[in-house]
Amino acid sequence: MAATLRAIPRALRTDLFTLARDPMPRSVWLGPLPHLHVVLLAALLALYNASENERILAADSTVALLTMLQSAPVVLALSRPVPAWWLSTLALSLTGALAEEPGPGMTVWWPWSLSALLLHTLVLLLLALRVRPLAAVAALAVTLLAGAADIVFVVGRRPQAVTWDALVLAMAVVLGASLRQGRVARTRLAEQQELTADERARRTLLEERGRIARELHDVVAHHMSVISIQAQVAPHLVENPSPELRENLAGIRASAVEALTELRRVLGVLRSAEGPAEAQRHAPQPTLAQLDDLVAKVRAAGVTVTTATTGPVRPLSPGVELSAYRIVQEALSNAMRHAPGATVRVETAYGPGALSVRITNSAPERPAPPSPGAGHGILGMRERAAMLGGDLATGPVPGGGYEVAAVLPASPSAEVTP
């Protein structure tokens, strides 16, 4: 027996020799309604099967037992199709082996009754919906072998009737396998779409981080250049500098120059083939001092923008000012793109340890046209805030508008002395 099981292909052993639970999936459009229909159909066929078994079986107890064995697998197949199919095949074989001579109108499906054949066909269909096509074909072959065994070992059977039985059962297998393949294809497509969306999100995140890193390169390079120049000039500001001081300052300048070289290499790795134009590459990064110019350009485009600043205005670290400027810039662009005709308010608040920016737009006056952009603005703003250890909140506001609010740490230790 063990050698026989080893000879069976592993796929068939996995599919047809298991007691695992495999519930039938809910319908996309009808929900659990098909399951209820299966149970109702099983009950109706059970009544019809009981009347047929009374005509072809001698003992009343055998009629009740086989009726239950042939009807129960249909309901069981909704959750455990493989055990249900084995049970139904056993009941079908017993019916053929114990049946008496067929009555009028029953010879077409002999050695099985029509009701028994329909019940087993339904079980075979439910099996083919869950197992691989090869296993469904193997289950069909086992069923037909059971019918052939009834013909061979029980006298008075009609072999030609198996042709009709095989046709009905094969149609059920083909239908079930086709529906299963369609469901599997839809599932794989959905999984592929999810993987593609995740990959696109990761790629977008990396692109945004690369863009932020390229912008911060200018800030870091500026500071390193200042360090290098100061280290070179410092010996000339001291009368009779000691050799140790000259050596230390020369080391500082050499380290700064080396760091600038490495920064250029890093920038070359980060810069994509479709990077900014040459003029933009060498332009200084914007700060909050250019915020009025940005608002003026937006107003020139026909958008009503109001501004408000609270707290004592003071220079902040270049990274904080650059991130705040880009957040306001992106929020204004989103308002122009997605809320045509809306008014926009830009609020900037200088706190003792943080800079807060808040951009709010009213409800759009007309529907927004389709946007050709990639929709990465909020992701970029969130990355800029997270890079500084700040927070970003976005979402709709009462009245149909939208709000972008960011809090960027700007402690005194991070501020720049004028």
CSV table of C-alpha atoms in Angstrom, one decimal:
chain,number,residue,atom,x,y,z
A,1,MET,CA,0.0,0.0,0.0
A,2,ALA,CA,2.8,2.4,0.9
A,3,ALA,CA,4.6,1.6,-2.4
A,4,THR,CA,1.3,2.3,-4.3
A,5,LEU,CA,0.9,5.7,-2.6
A,6,ARG,CA,4.6,6.6,-3.4
A,7,ALA,CA,3.9,5.8,-7.1
A,8,ILE,CA,1.1,8.3,-7.2
A,9,PRO,CA,2.4,11.8,-8.3
A,10,ARG,CA,3.0,14.1,-5.4
A,11,ALA,CA,0.5,16.7,-6.7
A,12,LEU,CA,-2.3,14.1,-6.8
A,13,ARG,CA,-1.4,12.9,-3.3
A,14,THR,CA,-1.6,16.4,-2.0
A,15,ASP,CA,-4.9,17.2,-3.7
A,16,LEU,CA,-6.8,13.9,-3.3
A,17,PHE,CA,-5.5,12.4,-0.1
A,18,THR,CA,-6.1,15.2,2.4
A,19,LEU,CA,-8.6,16.1,5.1
A,20,ALA,CA,-7.8,19.7,5.0
A,21,ARG,CA,-10.5,22.3,5.2
A,22,ASP,CA,-10.9,24.3,1.9
A,23,PRO,CA,-14.0,26.5,2.1
A,24,MET,CA,-15.6,27.5,-1.2
A,25,PRO,CA,-14.9,31.2,-1.9
A,26,ARG,CA,-17.7,33.7,-1.6
A,27,SER,CA,-19.1,35.0,-4.9
A,28,VAL,CA,-17.8,38.4,-5.9
A,29,TRP,CA,-21.2,39.6,-6.9
A,30,LEU,CA,-23.6,37.3,-4.9
A,31,GLY,CA,-21.7,36.8,-1.7
A,32,PRO,CA,-22.9,33.7,0.2
A,33,LEU,CA,-26.0,33.2,-2.0
A,34,PRO,CA,-24.5,30.4,-4.2
A,35,HIS,CA,-23.7,28.5,-0.9
A,36,LEU,CA,-27.4,28.7,0.1
A,37,HIS,CA,-28.4,27.5,-3.4
A,38,VAL,CA,-26.2,24.5,-3.1
A,39,VAL,CA,-27.7,23.5,0.3
A,40,LEU,CA,-31.2,24.0,-1.1
A,41,LEU,CA,-30.4,21.9,-4.2
A,42,ALA,CA,-28.9,19.2,-2.0
A,43,ALA,CA,-32.1,19.0,0.0
A,44,LEU,CA,-34.4,18.8,-3.1
A,45,LEU,CA,-32.2,16.1,-4.6
A,46,ALA,CA,-32.2,14.2,-1.3
A,47,LEU,CA,-36.0,13.9,-1.5
A,48,TYR,CA,-35.9,12.8,-5.1
A,49,ASN,CA,-33.1,10.4,-4.3
A,50,ALA,CA,-35.0,8.8,-1.4
A,51,SER,CA,-38.0,8.0,-3.8
A,52,GLU,CA,-35.7,6.5,-6.4
A,53,ASN,CA,-33.8,4.4,-3.8
A,54,GLU,CA,-37.1,3.0,-2.6
A,55,ARG,CA,-37.6,1.6,-6.1
A,56,ILE,CA,-34.2,0.1,-6.6
A,57,LEU,CA,-33.2,-1.0,-3.1
A,58,ALA,CA,-34.8,-3.8,-1.1
A,59,ALA,CA,-34.2,-2.8,2.5
A,60,ASP,CA,-35.7,0.3,4.0
A,61,SER,CA,-32.7,0.8,6.2
A,62,THR,CA,-30.4,0.7,3.2
A,63,VAL,CA,-32.5,3.3,1.5
A,64,ALA,CA,-32.2,5.8,4.4
A,65,LEU,CA,-28.5,5.1,4.8
A,66,LEU,CA,-27.5,5.6,1.2
A,67,THR,CA,-29.8,8.6,0.8
A,68,MET,CA,-27.9,10.3,3.7
A,69,LEU,CA,-24.5,9.2,2.3
A,70,GLN,CA,-25.3,10.6,-1.1
A,71,SER,CA,-26.8,13.9,0.0
A,72,ALA,CA,-24.6,14.9,3.0
A,73,PRO,CA,-21.4,15.1,0.8
A,74,VAL,CA,-22.9,18.0,-1.1
A,75,VAL,CA,-23.1,20.1,2.0
A,76,LEU,CA,-19.7,18.8,3.2
A,77,ALA,CA,-18.1,19.7,-0.1
A,78,LEU,CA,-18.7,23.4,0.7
A,79,SER,CA,-15.9,23.2,3.3
A,80,ARG,CA,-14.0,19.9,2.7
A,81,PRO,CA,-14.4,18.9,-0.9
A,82,VAL,CA,-11.9,16.0,-1.0
A,83,PRO,CA,-13.4,14.0,1.9
A,84,ALA,CA,-16.9,14.8,0.5
A,85,TRP,CA,-15.9,13.4,-2.9
A,86,TRP,CA,-14.5,10.2,-1.4
A,87,LEU,CA,-17.7,9.7,0.6
A,88,SER,CA,-19.9,10.4,-2.4
A,89,THR,CA,-17.9,8.0,-4.5
A,90,LEU,CA,-18.3,5.3,-1.9
A,91,ALA,CA,-22.1,5.9,-1.6
A,92,LEU,CA,-22.4,5.8,-5.4
A,93,SER,CA,-20.6,2.5,-5.7
A,94,LEU,CA,-22.7,1.0,-3.0
A,95,THR,CA,-25.9,2.1,-4.7
A,96,GLY,CA,-24.8,0.5,-7.9
A,97,ALA,CA,-23.7,-2.7,-6.2
A,98,LEU,CA,-26.9,-3.1,-4.0
A,99,ALA,CA,-29.5,-2.0,-6.6
A,100,GLU,CA,-32.0,-4.4,-8.0
A,101,GLU,CA,-33.1,-4.5,-11.7
A,102,PRO,CA,-33.7,-1.0,-13.0
A,103,GLY,CA,-37.3,0.1,-13.3
A,104,PRO,CA,-38.9,1.9,-16.3
A,105,GLY,CA,-37.1,5.1,-17.4
A,106,MET,CA,-34.0,4.3,-15.2
A,107,THR,CA,-32.0,2.3,-17.7
A,108,VAL,CA,-30.3,5.3,-19.3
A,109,TRP,CA,-28.2,6.1,-16.3
A,110,TRP,CA,-27.8,2.5,-15.0
A,111,PRO,CA,-25.9,1.3,-12.9
A,112,TRP,CA,-26.7,4.5,-11.1
A,113,SER,CA,-30.0,6.4,-10.5
A,114,LEU,CA,-30.4,9.8,-12.0
A,115,SER,CA,-30.7,11.5,-8.6
A,116,ALA,CA,-27.5,9.8,-7.3
A,117,LEU,CA,-25.7,10.8,-10.5
A,118,LEU,CA,-26.8,14.4,-10.1
A,119,LEU,CA,-25.7,14.5,-6.4
A,120,HIS,CA,-22.3,13.1,-7.3
A,121,THR,CA,-22.0,15.5,-10.2
A,122,LEU,CA,-22.5,18.4,-7.9
A,123,VAL,CA,-19.9,17.1,-5.5
A,124,LEU,CA,-17.5,16.6,-8.4
A,125,LEU,CA,-18.1,20.2,-9.6
A,126,LEU,CA,-17.4,21.6,-6.1
A,127,LEU,CA,-14.2,19.6,-6.0
A,128,ALA,CA,-13.1,20.8,-9.4
A,129,LEU,CA,-13.6,24.4,-8.2
A,130,ARG,CA,-10.9,23.9,-5.5
A,131,VAL,CA,-8.3,21.4,-6.7
A,132,ARG,CA,-5.9,21.6,-9.7
A,133,PRO,CA,-7.2,20.3,-13.1
A,134,LEU,CA,-5.1,17.2,-13.0
A,135,ALA,CA,-6.6,16.2,-9.7
A,136,ALA,CA,-10.1,16.9,-11.0
A,137,VAL,CA,-9.5,14.6,-14.0
A,138,ALA,CA,-8.1,11.9,-11.7
A,139,ALA,CA,-11.2,12.2,-9.5
A,140,LEU,CA,-13.4,11.8,-12.6
A,141,ALA,CA,-11.4,8.7,-13.6
A,142,VAL,CA,-11.8,7.1,-10.1
A,143,THR,CA,-15.6,7.8,-10.3
A,144,LEU,CA,-15.8,6.1,-13.7
A,145,LEU,CA,-13.8,3.2,-12.5
A,146,ALA,CA,-16.2,2.8,-9.7
A,147,GLY,CA,-19.0,2.6,-12.2
A,148,ALA,CA,-17.1,0.1,-14.3
A,149,ALA,CA,-16.6,-2.0,-11.2
A,150,ASP,CA,-20.3,-2.1,-10.7
A,151,ILE,CA,-20.8,-3.3,-14.3
A,152,VAL,CA,-18.2,-6.0,-14.1
A,153,PHE,CA,-18.9,-7.5,-10.7
A,154,VAL,CA,-22.7,-7.1,-10.6
A,155,VAL,CA,-24.8,-9.1,-13.0
A,156,GLY,CA,-27.4,-7.4,-15.2
A,157,ARG,CA,-25.8,-4.0,-15.8
A,158,ARG,CA,-25.7,-2.2,-19.1
A,159,PRO,CA,-22.1,-1.0,-20.0
A,160,GLN,CA,-23.3,1.4,-22.6
A,161,ALA,CA,-25.0,3.5,-20.0
A,162,VAL,CA,-21.6,4.5,-18.6
A,163,THR,CA,-21.1,6.7,-21.7
A,164,TRP,CA,-23.9,9.0,-20.6
A,165,ASP,CA,-22.7,9.1,-17.0
A,166,ALA,CA,-19.1,9.9,-18.2
A,167,LEU,CA,-20.5,12.8,-20.4
A,168,VAL,CA,-22.4,14.4,-17.5
A,169,LEU,CA,-19.5,14.0,-15.0
A,170,ALA,CA,-16.9,15.3,-17.6
A,171,MET,CA,-19.0,18.4,-18.2
A,172,ALA,CA,-19.0,19.1,-14.5
A,173,VAL,CA,-15.2,18.7,-14.3
A,174,VAL,CA,-14.6,21.0,-17.3
A,175,LEU,CA,-16.9,23.6,-15.9
A,176,GLY,CA,-15.4,23.5,-12.5
A,177,ALA,CA,-11.8,23.6,-13.8
A,178,SER,CA,-12.6,26.5,-16.1
A,179,LEU,CA,-14.2,28.5,-13.2
A,180,ARG,CA,-11.2,27.7,-11.0
A,181,GLN,CA,-8.7,28.8,-13.6
A,182,GLY,CA,-10.5,32.1,-14.0
A,183,ARG,CA,-10.5,32.6,-10.3
A,184,VAL,CA,-6.8,31.7,-10.0
A,185,ALA,CA,-6.0,34.1,-12.8
A,186,ARG,CA,-7.9,36.9,-11.2
A,187,THR,CA,-6.2,36.2,-7.8
A,188,ARG,CA,-2.7,36.2,-9.4
A,189,LEU,CA,-3.5,39.4,-11.3
A,190,ALA,CA,-4.6,41.1,-8.0
A,191,GLU,CA,-1.4,39.9,-6.3
A,192,GLN,CA,0.7,41.1,-9.2
A,193,GLN,CA,-1.1,44.5,-9.1
A,194,GLU,CA,-0.4,44.7,-5.3
A,195,LEU,CA,3.2,43.8,-5.8
A,196,THR,CA,3.5,46.4,-8.6
A,197,ALA,CA,1.9,49.1,-6.4
A,198,ASP,CA,4.3,48.3,-3.5
A,199,GLU,CA,7.2,48.4,-5.8
A,200,ARG,CA,6.1,51.7,-7.3
A,201,ALA,CA,5.6,53.1,-3.8
A,202,ARG,CA,9.1,52.0,-2.8
A,203,ARG,CA,10.6,53.4,-6.0
A,204,THR,CA,8.7,56.7,-5.5
A,205,LEU,CA,10.0,56.9,-1.9
A,206,LEU,CA,13.6,56.4,-3.0
A,207,GLU,CA,13.2,59.0,-5.7
A,208,GLU,CA,11.8,61.5,-3.2
A,209,ARG,CA,14.6,60.8,-0.8
A,210,GLY,CA,17.2,61.1,-3.6
A,211,ARG,CA,15.7,64.4,-4.6
A,212,ILE,CA,15.9,65.7,-1.0
A,213,ALA,CA,19.5,64.4,-0.7
A,214,ARG,CA,20.5,66.3,-3.8
A,215,GLU,CA,19.0,69.5,-2.4
A,216,LEU,CA,20.7,69.0,1.0
A,217,HIS,CA,24.0,68.4,-0.8
A,218,ASP,CA,24.2,72.1,-1.6
A,219,VAL,CA,23.6,73.0,2.1
A,220,VAL,CA,26.3,70.6,3.4
A,221,ALA,CA,28.7,71.6,0.6
A,222,HIS,CA,28.3,75.3,1.6
A,223,HIS,CA,29.2,74.6,5.2
A,224,MET,CA,32.2,72.5,4.3
A,225,SER,CA,33.4,75.2,1.9
A,226,VAL,CA,33.1,77.7,4.7
A,227,ILE,CA,35.1,75.5,7.0
A,228,SER,CA,37.8,75.0,4.4
A,229,ILE,CA,38.1,78.8,3.7
A,230,GLN,CA,38.2,79.6,7.4
A,231,ALA,CA,40.9,77.0,8.1
A,232,GLN,CA,43.0,78.5,5.3
A,233,VAL,CA,42.5,82.1,6.4
A,234,ALA,CA,42.9,81.5,10.2
A,235,PRO,CA,46.7,81.4,10.2
A,236,HIS,CA,46.9,84.8,8.7
A,237,LEU,CA,44.7,86.3,11.4
A,238,VAL,CA,47.1,85.3,14.2
A,239,GLU,CA,50.5,86.9,14.7
A,240,ASN,CA,53.2,84.4,14.7
A,241,PRO,CA,51.0,81.2,14.7
A,242,SER,CA,52.7,78.2,16.1
A,243,PRO,CA,53.6,75.2,13.9
A,244,GLU,CA,51.1,73.0,15.8
A,245,LEU,CA,48.3,75.5,15.0
A,246,ARG,CA,49.3,75.7,11.3
A,247,GLU,CA,49.4,71.9,11.2
A,248,ASN,CA,46.0,71.5,12.8
A,249,LEU,CA,44.4,74.1,10.6
A,250,ALA,CA,45.9,72.5,7.5
A,251,GLY,CA,44.5,69.1,8.6
A,252,ILE,CA,41.0,70.7,9.1
A,253,ARG,CA,41.2,72.2,5.6
A,254,ALA,CA,42.4,69.0,4.1
A,255,SER,CA,39.5,67.1,5.7
A,256,ALA,CA,37.0,69.6,4.5
A,257,VAL,CA,38.3,69.4,1.0
A,258,GLU,CA,38.2,65.6,1.1
A,259,ALA,CA,34.7,65.7,2.4
A,260,LEU,CA,33.6,68.0,-0.4
A,261,THR,CA,35.1,65.6,-2.9
A,262,GLU,CA,33.2,62.7,-1.4
A,263,LEU,CA,30.0,64.7,-1.4
A,264,ARG,CA,30.4,65.3,-5.1
A,265,ARG,CA,30.8,61.6,-5.7
A,266,VAL,CA,27.7,60.9,-3.6
A,267,LEU,CA,25.8,63.5,-5.6
A,268,GLY,CA,26.9,61.8,-8.8
A,269,VAL,CA,25.4,58.6,-7.6
A,270,LEU,CA,22.1,60.2,-6.5
A,271,ARG,CA,21.7,62.3,-9.6
A,272,SER,CA,19.5,60.6,-12.2
A,273,ALA,CA,19.8,60.8,-15.9
A,274,GLU,CA,16.8,63.0,-15.9
A,275,GLY,CA,18.0,65.3,-13.1
A,276,PRO,CA,17.6,69.1,-13.0
A,277,ALA,CA,19.1,71.3,-15.7
A,278,GLU,CA,22.6,72.6,-15.4
A,279,ALA,CA,21.4,76.1,-14.3
A,280,GLN,CA,19.2,74.6,-11.6
A,281,ARG,CA,22.0,72.4,-10.3
A,282,HIS,CA,24.2,75.4,-9.4
A,283,ALA,CA,21.4,77.7,-8.2
A,284,PRO,CA,21.3,78.3,-4.5
A,285,GLN,CA,18.7,76.4,-2.5
A,286,PRO,CA,15.7,78.5,-1.5
A,287,THR,CA,14.9,79.6,2.0
A,288,LEU,CA,12.0,81.2,3.7
A,289,ALA,CA,13.3,84.6,2.6
A,290,GLN,CA,12.1,83.7,-0.9
A,291,LEU,CA,8.6,82.7,0.3
A,292,ASP,CA,7.2,86.1,-0.7
A,293,ASP,CA,8.5,85.6,-4.2
A,294,LEU,CA,6.8,82.2,-4.3
A,295,VAL,CA,3.5,83.6,-3.2
A,296,ALA,CA,3.7,86.4,-5.7
A,297,LYS,CA,4.2,83.9,-8.6
A,298,VAL,CA,1.1,81.9,-7.4
A,299,ARG,CA,-0.9,85.1,-7.2
A,300,ALA,CA,0.2,86.0,-10.7
A,301,ALA,CA,-1.3,82.6,-11.8
A,302,GLY,CA,-4.7,83.9,-10.7
A,303,VAL,CA,-4.9,82.3,-7.2
A,304,THR,CA,-5.9,84.3,-4.2
A,305,VAL,CA,-3.3,83.7,-1.5
A,306,THR,CA,-3.1,85.3,1.9
A,307,THR,CA,-0.2,85.0,4.3
A,308,ALA,CA,0.3,85.4,8.0
A,309,THR,CA,3.4,85.2,10.2
A,310,THR,CA,3.4,84.9,14.0
A,311,GLY,CA,6.4,84.9,16.4
A,312,PRO,CA,9.7,86.7,16.0
A,313,VAL,CA,11.2,86.0,12.6
A,314,ARG,CA,14.7,84.6,12.8
A,315,PRO,CA,17.1,82.8,10.6
A,316,LEU,CA,17.0,79.0,11.0
A,317,SER,CA,19.3,76.2,9.9
A,318,PRO,CA,19.4,75.9,6.1
A,319,GLY,CA,17.8,72.4,6.2
A,320,VAL,CA,14.8,73.6,8.1
A,321,GLU,CA,14.3,76.6,5.9
A,322,LEU,CA,14.7,74.5,2.7
A,323,SER,CA,12.2,71.9,3.9
A,324,ALA,CA,9.7,74.5,5.0
A,325,TYR,CA,9.9,76.3,1.7
A,326,ARG,CA,9.5,73.0,-0.3
A,327,ILE,CA,6.5,72.0,1.8
A,328,VAL,CA,4.8,75.4,1.2
A,329,GLN,CA,5.7,75.2,-2.5
A,330,GLU,CA,4.2,71.7,-2.9
A,331,ALA,CA,1.1,72.6,-0.9
A,332,LEU,CA,0.5,75.6,-3.2
A,333,SER,CA,1.0,73.5,-6.3
A,334,ASN,CA,-1.5,70.9,-5.0
A,335,ALA,CA,-4.1,73.6,-4.3
A,336,MET,CA,-3.7,75.1,-7.8
A,337,ARG,CA,-3.9,71.6,-9.3
A,338,HIS,CA,-6.7,70.0,-7.3
A,339,ALA,CA,-8.8,73.0,-6.1
A,340,PRO,CA,-9.2,75.4,-9.0
A,341,GLY,CA,-10.7,78.7,-8.0
A,342,ALA,CA,-10.1,78.1,-4.3
A,343,THR,CA,-8.5,80.7,-2.0
A,344,VAL,CA,-5.3,79.7,-0.1
A,345,ARG,CA,-3.9,80.8,3.2
A,346,VAL,CA,-0.3,80.3,4.2
A,347,GLU,CA,0.5,80.7,7.9
A,348,THR,CA,4.0,80.6,9.4
A,349,ALA,CA,4.7,80.5,13.1
A,350,TYR,CA,8.1,80.8,14.7
A,351,GLY,CA,8.0,79.1,18.1
A,352,PRO,CA,10.8,78.8,20.7
A,353,GLY,CA,11.7,75.3,19.6
A,354,ALA,CA,9.9,74.7,16.3
A,355,LEU,CA,8.7,76.2,13.1
A,356,SER,CA,5.1,75.6,12.1
A,357,VAL,CA,3.7,76.0,8.6
A,358,ARG,CA,0.0,75.6,7.7
A,359,ILE,CA,-1.4,75.9,4.2
A,360,THR,CA,-5.2,75.7,3.9
A,361,ASN,CA,-7.3,76.1,0.8
A,362,SER,CA,-11.1,76.5,0.5
A,363,ALA,CA,-13.4,74.3,-1.5
A,364,PRO,CA,-12.8,74.3,-5.2
A,365,GLU,CA,-15.2,76.4,-7.3
A,366,ARG,CA,-15.2,73.8,-10.2
A,367,PRO,CA,-14.1,70.2,-10.7
A,368,ALA,CA,-10.4,69.8,-11.1
A,369,PRO,CA,-9.1,68.5,-14.5
A,370,PRO,CA,-7.2,65.2,-14.6
A,371,SER,CA,-3.7,65.7,-13.2
A,372,PRO,CA,-0.8,64.6,-15.3
A,373,GLY,CA,1.5,64.5,-12.2
A,374,ALA,CA,2.6,61.3,-10.4
A,375,GLY,CA,0.9,62.3,-7.1
A,376,HIS,CA,4.0,62.2,-5.0
A,377,GLY,CA,3.7,65.6,-3.4
A,378,ILE,CA,2.4,64.5,0.0
A,379,LEU,CA,5.0,61.7,0.2
A,380,GLY,CA,7.8,64.2,-0.4
A,381,MET,CA,6.5,66.6,2.2
A,382,ARG,CA,6.2,63.8,4.7
A,383,GLU,CA,9.8,62.7,4.0
A,384,ARG,CA,11.1,66.2,4.5
A,385,ALA,CA,9.3,66.5,7.8
A,386,ALA,CA,10.5,63.1,9.0
A,387,MET,CA,14.0,63.8,8.0
A,388,LEU,CA,14.1,66.7,10.5
A,389,GLY,CA,12.2,64.7,13.2
A,390,GLY,CA,9.1,66.8,12.6
A,391,ASP,CA,5.4,65.9,11.9
A,392,LEU,CA,3.2,66.4,8.9
A,393,ALA,CA,-0.6,66.3,8.9
A,394,THR,CA,-2.8,66.5,5.9
A,395,GLY,CA,-6.5,66.1,5.3
A,396,PRO,CA,-9.8,67.7,4.4
A,397,VAL,CA,-11.3,70.5,6.6
A,398,PRO,CA,-14.9,71.5,7.1
A,399,GLY,CA,-16.4,73.2,4.2
A,400,GLY,CA,-14.7,71.1,1.5
A,401,GLY,CA,-11.2,72.5,1.7
A,402,TYR,CA,-7.9,70.9,2.4
A,403,GLU,CA,-5.1,71.5,4.9
A,404,VAL,CA,-1.4,70.8,5.1
A,405,ALA,CA,0.3,71.4,8.5
A,406,ALA,CA,3.9,70.7,9.4
A,407,VAL,CA,5.9,71.2,12.6
A,408,LEU,CA,9.6,71.3,12.1
A,409,PRO,CA,12.0,71.3,15.1
A,410,ALA,CA,14.1,74.4,15.2
A,411,SER,CA,15.7,74.5,18.6
A,412,PRO,CA,18.1,77.4,19.4
A,413,SER,CA,21.1,75.0,19.0
A,414,ALA,CA,20.1,74.5,15.4
A,415,GLU,CA,19.6,78.2,14.6
A,416,VAL,CA,22.0,80.2,12.6
A,417,THR,CA,23.5,83.4,14.0
A,418,PRO,CA,22.9,86.4,11.8
